[in-house]
Short mmCIF file of C-alpha atoms in Angstrom, two decimals:
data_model
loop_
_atom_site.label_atom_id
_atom_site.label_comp_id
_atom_site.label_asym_id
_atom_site.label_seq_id
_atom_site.Cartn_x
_atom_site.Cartn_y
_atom_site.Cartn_z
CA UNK C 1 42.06 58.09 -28.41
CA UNK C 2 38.78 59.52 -29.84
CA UNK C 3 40.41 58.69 -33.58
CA UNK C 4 41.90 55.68 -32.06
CA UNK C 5 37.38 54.50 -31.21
CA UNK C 6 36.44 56.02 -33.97
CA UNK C 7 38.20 53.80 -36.58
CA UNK C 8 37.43 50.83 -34.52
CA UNK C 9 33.66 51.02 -34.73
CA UNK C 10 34.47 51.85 -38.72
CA UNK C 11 35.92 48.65 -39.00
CA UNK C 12 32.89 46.95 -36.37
CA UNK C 13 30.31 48.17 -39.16
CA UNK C 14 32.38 47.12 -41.82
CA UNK C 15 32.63 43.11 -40.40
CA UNK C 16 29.04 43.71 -39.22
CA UNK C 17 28.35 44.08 -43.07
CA UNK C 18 30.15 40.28 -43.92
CA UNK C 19 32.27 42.79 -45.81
CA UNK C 20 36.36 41.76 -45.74
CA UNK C 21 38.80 43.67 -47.91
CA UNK C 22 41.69 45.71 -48.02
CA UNK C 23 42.72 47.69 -44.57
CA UNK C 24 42.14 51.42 -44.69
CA UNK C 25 45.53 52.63 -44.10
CA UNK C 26 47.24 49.54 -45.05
CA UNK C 27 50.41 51.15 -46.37
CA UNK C 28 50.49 52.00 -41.98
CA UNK C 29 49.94 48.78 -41.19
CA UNK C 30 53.69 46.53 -40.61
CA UNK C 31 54.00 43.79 -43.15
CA UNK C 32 53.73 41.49 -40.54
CA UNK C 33 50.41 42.29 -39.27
CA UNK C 34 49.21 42.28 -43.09
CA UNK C 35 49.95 38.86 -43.04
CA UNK C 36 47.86 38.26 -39.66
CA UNK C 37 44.75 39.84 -41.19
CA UNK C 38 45.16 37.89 -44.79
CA UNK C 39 45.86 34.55 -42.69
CA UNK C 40 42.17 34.99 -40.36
CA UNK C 41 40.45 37.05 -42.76
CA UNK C 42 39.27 39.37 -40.50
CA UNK C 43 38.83 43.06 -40.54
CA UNK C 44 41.26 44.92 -37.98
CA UNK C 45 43.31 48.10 -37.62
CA UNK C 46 46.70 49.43 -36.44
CA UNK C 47 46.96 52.21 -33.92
CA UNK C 48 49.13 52.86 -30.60
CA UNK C 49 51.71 50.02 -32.03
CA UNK C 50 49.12 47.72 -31.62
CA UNK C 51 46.82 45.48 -34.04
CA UNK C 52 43.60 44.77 -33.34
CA UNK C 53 41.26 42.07 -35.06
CA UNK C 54 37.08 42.15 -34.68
CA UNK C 55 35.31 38.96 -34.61
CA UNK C 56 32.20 40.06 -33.56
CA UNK C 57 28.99 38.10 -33.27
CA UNK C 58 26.25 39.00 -35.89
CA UNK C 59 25.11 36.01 -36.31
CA UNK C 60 23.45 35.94 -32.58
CA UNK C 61 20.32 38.17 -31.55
CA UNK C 62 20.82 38.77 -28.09
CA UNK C 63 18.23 40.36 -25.21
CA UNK C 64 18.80 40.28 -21.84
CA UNK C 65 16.43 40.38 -19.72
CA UNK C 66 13.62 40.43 -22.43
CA UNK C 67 15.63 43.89 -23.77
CA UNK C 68 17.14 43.00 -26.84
CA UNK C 69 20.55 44.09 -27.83
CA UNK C 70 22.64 44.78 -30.73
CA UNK C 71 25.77 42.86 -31.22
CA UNK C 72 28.24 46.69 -30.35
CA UNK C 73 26.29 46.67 -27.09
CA UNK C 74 28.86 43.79 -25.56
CA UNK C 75 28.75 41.09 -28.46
CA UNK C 76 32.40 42.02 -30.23
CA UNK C 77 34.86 39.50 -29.82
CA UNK C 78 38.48 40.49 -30.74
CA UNK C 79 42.27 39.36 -30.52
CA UNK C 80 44.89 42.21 -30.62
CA UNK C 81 48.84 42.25 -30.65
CA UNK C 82 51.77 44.26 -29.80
CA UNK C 83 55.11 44.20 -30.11
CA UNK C 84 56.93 42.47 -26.75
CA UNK C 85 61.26 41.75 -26.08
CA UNK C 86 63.35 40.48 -29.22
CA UNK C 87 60.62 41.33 -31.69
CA UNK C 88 58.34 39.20 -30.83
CA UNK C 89 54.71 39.68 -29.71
CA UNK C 90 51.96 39.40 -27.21
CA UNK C 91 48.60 38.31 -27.87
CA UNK C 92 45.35 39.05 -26.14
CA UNK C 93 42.05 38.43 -26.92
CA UNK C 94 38.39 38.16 -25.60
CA UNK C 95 36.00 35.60 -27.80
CA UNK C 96 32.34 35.86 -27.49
CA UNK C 97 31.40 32.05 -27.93
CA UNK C 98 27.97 30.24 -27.41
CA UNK C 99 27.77 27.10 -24.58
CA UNK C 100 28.26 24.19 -27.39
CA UNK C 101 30.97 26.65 -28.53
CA UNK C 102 32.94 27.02 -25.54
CA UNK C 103 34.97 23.36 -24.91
CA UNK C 104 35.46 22.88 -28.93
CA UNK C 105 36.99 26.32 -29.37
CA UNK C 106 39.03 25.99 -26.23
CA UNK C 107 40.15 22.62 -27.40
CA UNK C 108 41.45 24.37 -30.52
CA UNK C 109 43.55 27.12 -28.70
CA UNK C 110 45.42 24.47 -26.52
CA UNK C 111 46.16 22.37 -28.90
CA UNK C 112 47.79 24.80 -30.99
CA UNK C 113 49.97 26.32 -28.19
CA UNK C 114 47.46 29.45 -27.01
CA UNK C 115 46.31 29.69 -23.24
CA UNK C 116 43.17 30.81 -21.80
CA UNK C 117 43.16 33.35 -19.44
CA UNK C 118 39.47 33.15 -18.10
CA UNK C 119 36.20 32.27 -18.81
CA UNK C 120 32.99 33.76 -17.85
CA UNK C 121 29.71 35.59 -18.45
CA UNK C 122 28.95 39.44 -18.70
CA UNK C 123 25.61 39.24 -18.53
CA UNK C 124 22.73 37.66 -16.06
CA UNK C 125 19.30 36.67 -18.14
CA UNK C 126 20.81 36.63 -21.40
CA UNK C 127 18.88 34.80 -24.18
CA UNK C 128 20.92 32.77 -25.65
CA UNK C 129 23.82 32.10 -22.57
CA UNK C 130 26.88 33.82 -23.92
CA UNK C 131 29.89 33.12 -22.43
CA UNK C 132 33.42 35.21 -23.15
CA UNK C 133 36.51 33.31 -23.28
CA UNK C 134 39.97 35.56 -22.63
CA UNK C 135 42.83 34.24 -24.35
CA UNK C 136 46.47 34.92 -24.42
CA UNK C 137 49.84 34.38 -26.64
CA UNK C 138 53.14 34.72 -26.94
CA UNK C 139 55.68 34.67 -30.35
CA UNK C 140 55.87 35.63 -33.73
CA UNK C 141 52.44 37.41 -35.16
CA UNK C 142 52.40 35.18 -38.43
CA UNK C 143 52.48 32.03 -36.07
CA UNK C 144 50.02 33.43 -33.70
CA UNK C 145 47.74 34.43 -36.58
CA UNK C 146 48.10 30.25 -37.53
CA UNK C 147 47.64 29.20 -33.78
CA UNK C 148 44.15 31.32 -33.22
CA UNK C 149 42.54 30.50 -36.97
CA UNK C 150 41.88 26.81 -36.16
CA UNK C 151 39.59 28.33 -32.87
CA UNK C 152 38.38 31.26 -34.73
CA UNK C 153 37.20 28.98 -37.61
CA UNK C 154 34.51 26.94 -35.15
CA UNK C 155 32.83 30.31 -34.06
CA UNK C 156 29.59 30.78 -35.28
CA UNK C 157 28.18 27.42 -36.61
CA UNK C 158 26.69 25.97 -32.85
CA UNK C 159 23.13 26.71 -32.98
CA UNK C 160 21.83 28.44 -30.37
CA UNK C 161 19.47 27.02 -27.57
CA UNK C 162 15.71 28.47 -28.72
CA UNK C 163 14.75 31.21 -25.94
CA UNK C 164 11.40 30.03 -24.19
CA UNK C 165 7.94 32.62 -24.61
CA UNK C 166 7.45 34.52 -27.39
CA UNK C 167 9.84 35.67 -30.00
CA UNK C 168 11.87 38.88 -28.67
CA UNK C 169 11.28 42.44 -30.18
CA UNK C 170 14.28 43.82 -32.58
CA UNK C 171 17.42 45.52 -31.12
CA UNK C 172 17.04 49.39 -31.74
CA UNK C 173 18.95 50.30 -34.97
CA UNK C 174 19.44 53.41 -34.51
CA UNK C 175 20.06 55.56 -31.30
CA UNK C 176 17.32 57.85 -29.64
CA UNK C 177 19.41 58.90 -26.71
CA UNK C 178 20.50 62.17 -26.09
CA UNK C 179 24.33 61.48 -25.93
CA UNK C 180 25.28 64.71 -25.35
CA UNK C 181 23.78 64.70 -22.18
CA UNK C 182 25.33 61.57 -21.19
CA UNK C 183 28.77 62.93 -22.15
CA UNK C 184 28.51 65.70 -19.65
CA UNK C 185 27.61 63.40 -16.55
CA UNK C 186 29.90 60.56 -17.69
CA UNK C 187 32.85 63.73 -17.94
CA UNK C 188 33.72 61.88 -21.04
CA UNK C 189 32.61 61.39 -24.69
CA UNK C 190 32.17 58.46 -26.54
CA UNK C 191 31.43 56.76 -30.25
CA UNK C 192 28.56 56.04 -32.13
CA UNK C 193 27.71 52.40 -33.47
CA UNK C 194 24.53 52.14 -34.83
CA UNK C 195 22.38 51.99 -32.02
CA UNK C 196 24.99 51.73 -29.07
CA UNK C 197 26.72 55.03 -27.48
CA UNK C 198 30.28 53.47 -25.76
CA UNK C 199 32.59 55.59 -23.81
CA UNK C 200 36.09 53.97 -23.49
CA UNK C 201 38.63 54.78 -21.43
CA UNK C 202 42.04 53.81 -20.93
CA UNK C 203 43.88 53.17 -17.91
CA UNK C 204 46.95 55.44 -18.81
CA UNK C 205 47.82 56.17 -15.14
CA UNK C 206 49.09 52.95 -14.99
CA UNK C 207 52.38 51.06 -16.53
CA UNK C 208 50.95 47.75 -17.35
CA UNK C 209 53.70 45.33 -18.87
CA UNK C 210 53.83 41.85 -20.13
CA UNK C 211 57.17 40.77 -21.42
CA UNK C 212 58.45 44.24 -22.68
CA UNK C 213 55.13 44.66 -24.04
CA UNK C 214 53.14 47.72 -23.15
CA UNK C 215 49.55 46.90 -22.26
CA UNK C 216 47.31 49.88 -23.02
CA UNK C 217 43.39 50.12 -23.51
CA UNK C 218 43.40 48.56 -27.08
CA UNK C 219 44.74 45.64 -26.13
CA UNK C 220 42.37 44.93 -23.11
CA UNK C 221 42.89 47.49 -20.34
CA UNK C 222 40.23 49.98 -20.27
CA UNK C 223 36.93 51.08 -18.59
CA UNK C 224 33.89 51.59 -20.49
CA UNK C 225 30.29 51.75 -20.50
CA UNK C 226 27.62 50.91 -23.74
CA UNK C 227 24.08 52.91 -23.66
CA UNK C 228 21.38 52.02 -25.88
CA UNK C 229 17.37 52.89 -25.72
CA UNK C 230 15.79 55.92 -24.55
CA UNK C 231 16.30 58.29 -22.03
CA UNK C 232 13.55 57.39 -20.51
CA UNK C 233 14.54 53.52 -20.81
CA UNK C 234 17.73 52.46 -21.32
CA UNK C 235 20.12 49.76 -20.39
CA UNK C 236 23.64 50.16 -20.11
CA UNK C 237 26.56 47.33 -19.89
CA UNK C 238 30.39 47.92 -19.59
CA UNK C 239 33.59 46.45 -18.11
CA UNK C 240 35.79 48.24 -15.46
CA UNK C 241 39.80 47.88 -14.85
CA UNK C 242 41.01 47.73 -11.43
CA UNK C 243 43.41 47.87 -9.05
CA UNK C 244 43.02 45.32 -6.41
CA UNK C 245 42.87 48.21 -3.65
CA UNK C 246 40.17 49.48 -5.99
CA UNK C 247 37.98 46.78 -6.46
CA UNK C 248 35.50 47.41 -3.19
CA UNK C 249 34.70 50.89 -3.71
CA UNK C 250 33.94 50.54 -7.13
CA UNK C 251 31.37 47.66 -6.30
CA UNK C 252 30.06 50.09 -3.14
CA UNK C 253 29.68 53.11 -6.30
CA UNK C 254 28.06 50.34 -8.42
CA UNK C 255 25.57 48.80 -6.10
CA UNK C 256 24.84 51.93 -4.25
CA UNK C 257 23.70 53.44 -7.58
CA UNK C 258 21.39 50.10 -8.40
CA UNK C 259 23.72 48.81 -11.27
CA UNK C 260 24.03 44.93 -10.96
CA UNK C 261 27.51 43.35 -10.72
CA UNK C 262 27.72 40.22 -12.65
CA UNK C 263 31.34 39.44 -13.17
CA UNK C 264 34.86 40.18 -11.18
CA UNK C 265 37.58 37.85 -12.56
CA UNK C 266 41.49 38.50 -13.82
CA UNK C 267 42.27 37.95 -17.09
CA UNK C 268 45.73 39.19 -17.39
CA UNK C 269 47.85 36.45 -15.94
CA UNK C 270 51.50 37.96 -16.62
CA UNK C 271 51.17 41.31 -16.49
CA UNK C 272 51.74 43.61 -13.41
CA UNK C 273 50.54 45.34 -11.83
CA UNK C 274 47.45 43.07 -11.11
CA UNK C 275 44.51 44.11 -12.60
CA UNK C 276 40.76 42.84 -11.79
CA UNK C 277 38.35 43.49 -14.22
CA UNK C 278 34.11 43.55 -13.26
CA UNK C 279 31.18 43.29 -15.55
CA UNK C 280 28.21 45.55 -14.92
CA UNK C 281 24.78 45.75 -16.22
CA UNK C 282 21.21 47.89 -15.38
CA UNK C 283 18.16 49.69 -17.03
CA UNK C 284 16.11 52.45 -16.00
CA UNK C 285 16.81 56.34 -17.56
CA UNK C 286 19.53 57.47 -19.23
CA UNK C 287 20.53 60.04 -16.59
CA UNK C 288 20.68 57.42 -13.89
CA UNK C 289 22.85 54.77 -15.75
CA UNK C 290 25.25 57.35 -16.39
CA UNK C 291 25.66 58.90 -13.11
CA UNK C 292 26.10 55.34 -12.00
CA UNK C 293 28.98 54.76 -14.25
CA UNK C 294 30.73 58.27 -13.31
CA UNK C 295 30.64 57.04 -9.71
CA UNK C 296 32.24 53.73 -10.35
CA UNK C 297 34.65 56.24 -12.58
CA UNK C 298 35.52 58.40 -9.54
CA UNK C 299 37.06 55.23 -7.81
CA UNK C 300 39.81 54.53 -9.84
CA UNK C 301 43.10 56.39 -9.89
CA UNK C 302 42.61 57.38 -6.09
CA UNK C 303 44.95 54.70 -4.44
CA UNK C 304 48.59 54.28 -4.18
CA UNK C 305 49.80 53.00 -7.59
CA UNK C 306 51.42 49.38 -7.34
#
């Protein structure tokens, strides 16, 4: 899994750079999903039978809560596929859109035969409002690639709404955290992306399916936690997958550890078992954020599987 991250945030720097080329690895990549990539021009990359596409959002300069944030911190958009029954395969995706960006782009996936999943925030006090539309597919990956472009195409050209007070200090570009530290609370290590330290974790004690299609962590079902800052002040955001019988513990282990919940939604509307997903958020030191995340961490897994 660690190579699995690691390529991903390759790819992350490379779209982060407006550069789009060939695929490392291409000659790995099925013809197929060669296609998708040439059709959306977008950077992406093949691994655990699944393709995954970036479309994050550089153009936006993000702080919540007055704490500004680099676009790895939460700010990647993406689409990913896998191979489902008869060939054919299943799309999932999570778009990071602006407010004036949100009804057009939806408007787009309908029309052309995509569904949307959910729609929501991740964040409280963001500057500007970001909102993250989940979206979902079904067919041939050459047709899917033609039935998302026509969405993906409108991202980016909304203006966003000015932030009131003064103009907001620079997201960090580089990281001053001690992540080795955070490793050893969290029990688990993570990538670096410029500034932002993310630990990712997969659910693989459980056998998600959607239409033959195995649904593991790259194609939406993971855990995981973003650090950036100090250790003195940091802020951390993530995303945790669920079990329904799991859901109330891990918002006691949030709360009880002062993280703010600001999301719990499903976004997976075929697949079972059910999974809820929750959106977290806090700042204060390193040490603290992390131990807060381990407890949340220590939740899942316990209950009966369904």
């Amino acid at each position: 899994m660690r190579k699995a991250i690691r390529t991903i945030n390759t790819f992350l720097l490379a779209v982060g750079l407006g550069t789009y080329g060939s695929v490392a690895h291409a000659q790995d990549v099925p013809s197929d999903y060669q296609q998708v990539l040439k059709l959306v021009g977008k950077s992406g990359d093949y691994k655990a039978n699944v393709l995954k596409v970036n479309v994050p959002r550089n153009d936006l300069h993000v702080t919540i809560a007055d704490y500004p944030v680099p676009t790895p911190f939460g700010f990647g958009g993406w689409f990913a596929m896998t191979k489902g029954d008869g060939g054919d395969d299943v799309m999932m995706g999570d778009l990071v859109l602006l407010q004036a960006e949100v009804n057009p782009v939806m408007s787009a996936l309908l029309e052309h035969g995509l569904e949307i999943t959910a729609l929501h925030n991740h964040f409280f006090w963001a500057q500007p409002e970001v909102f993250f539309m989940h979206i979902h597919g079904h067919g041939k990956a050459v047709d899917l690639a033609n039935q998302i472009k026509p969405a993906l195409d409108l991202i980016g050209h909304a203006a966003p709404v000015p932030a009131t007070g003064n103009a907001p200090a620079s997201a960090p570009a580089k990281s001053i955290l001690d992540t080795a530290r955070i490793a050893k609370i969290v029990g688990h290590e993570g990538e670096q992306n410029g500034a932002v330290y993310k630990i990712t974790l997969g659910r693989d004690d459980l056998n998600v399916k959607e239409m033959g299609a195995t649904i593991n962590a790259r194609m939406g079902l993971n855990t995981w936690a973003a650090f950036v800052g100090t250790d003195e002040e940091a802020a951390v955001a993530g995303d945790v997958a669920m079990l329904e019988t799991e859901v109330t513990p891990t918002l006691k282990a949030l709360r009880e550890h002062g993280l703010e919940v600001v999301a719990i939604h499903h976004h997976m509307t075929n697949s079972r078992p059910v999974i809820i997903f929750l959106h977290y958020w806090g700042r204060g030191p390193a040490d603290k954020l992390a131990t807060g995340f381990k407890a949340a961490l220590d939740e899942l897994g316990k209950g009966s599987k369904q």
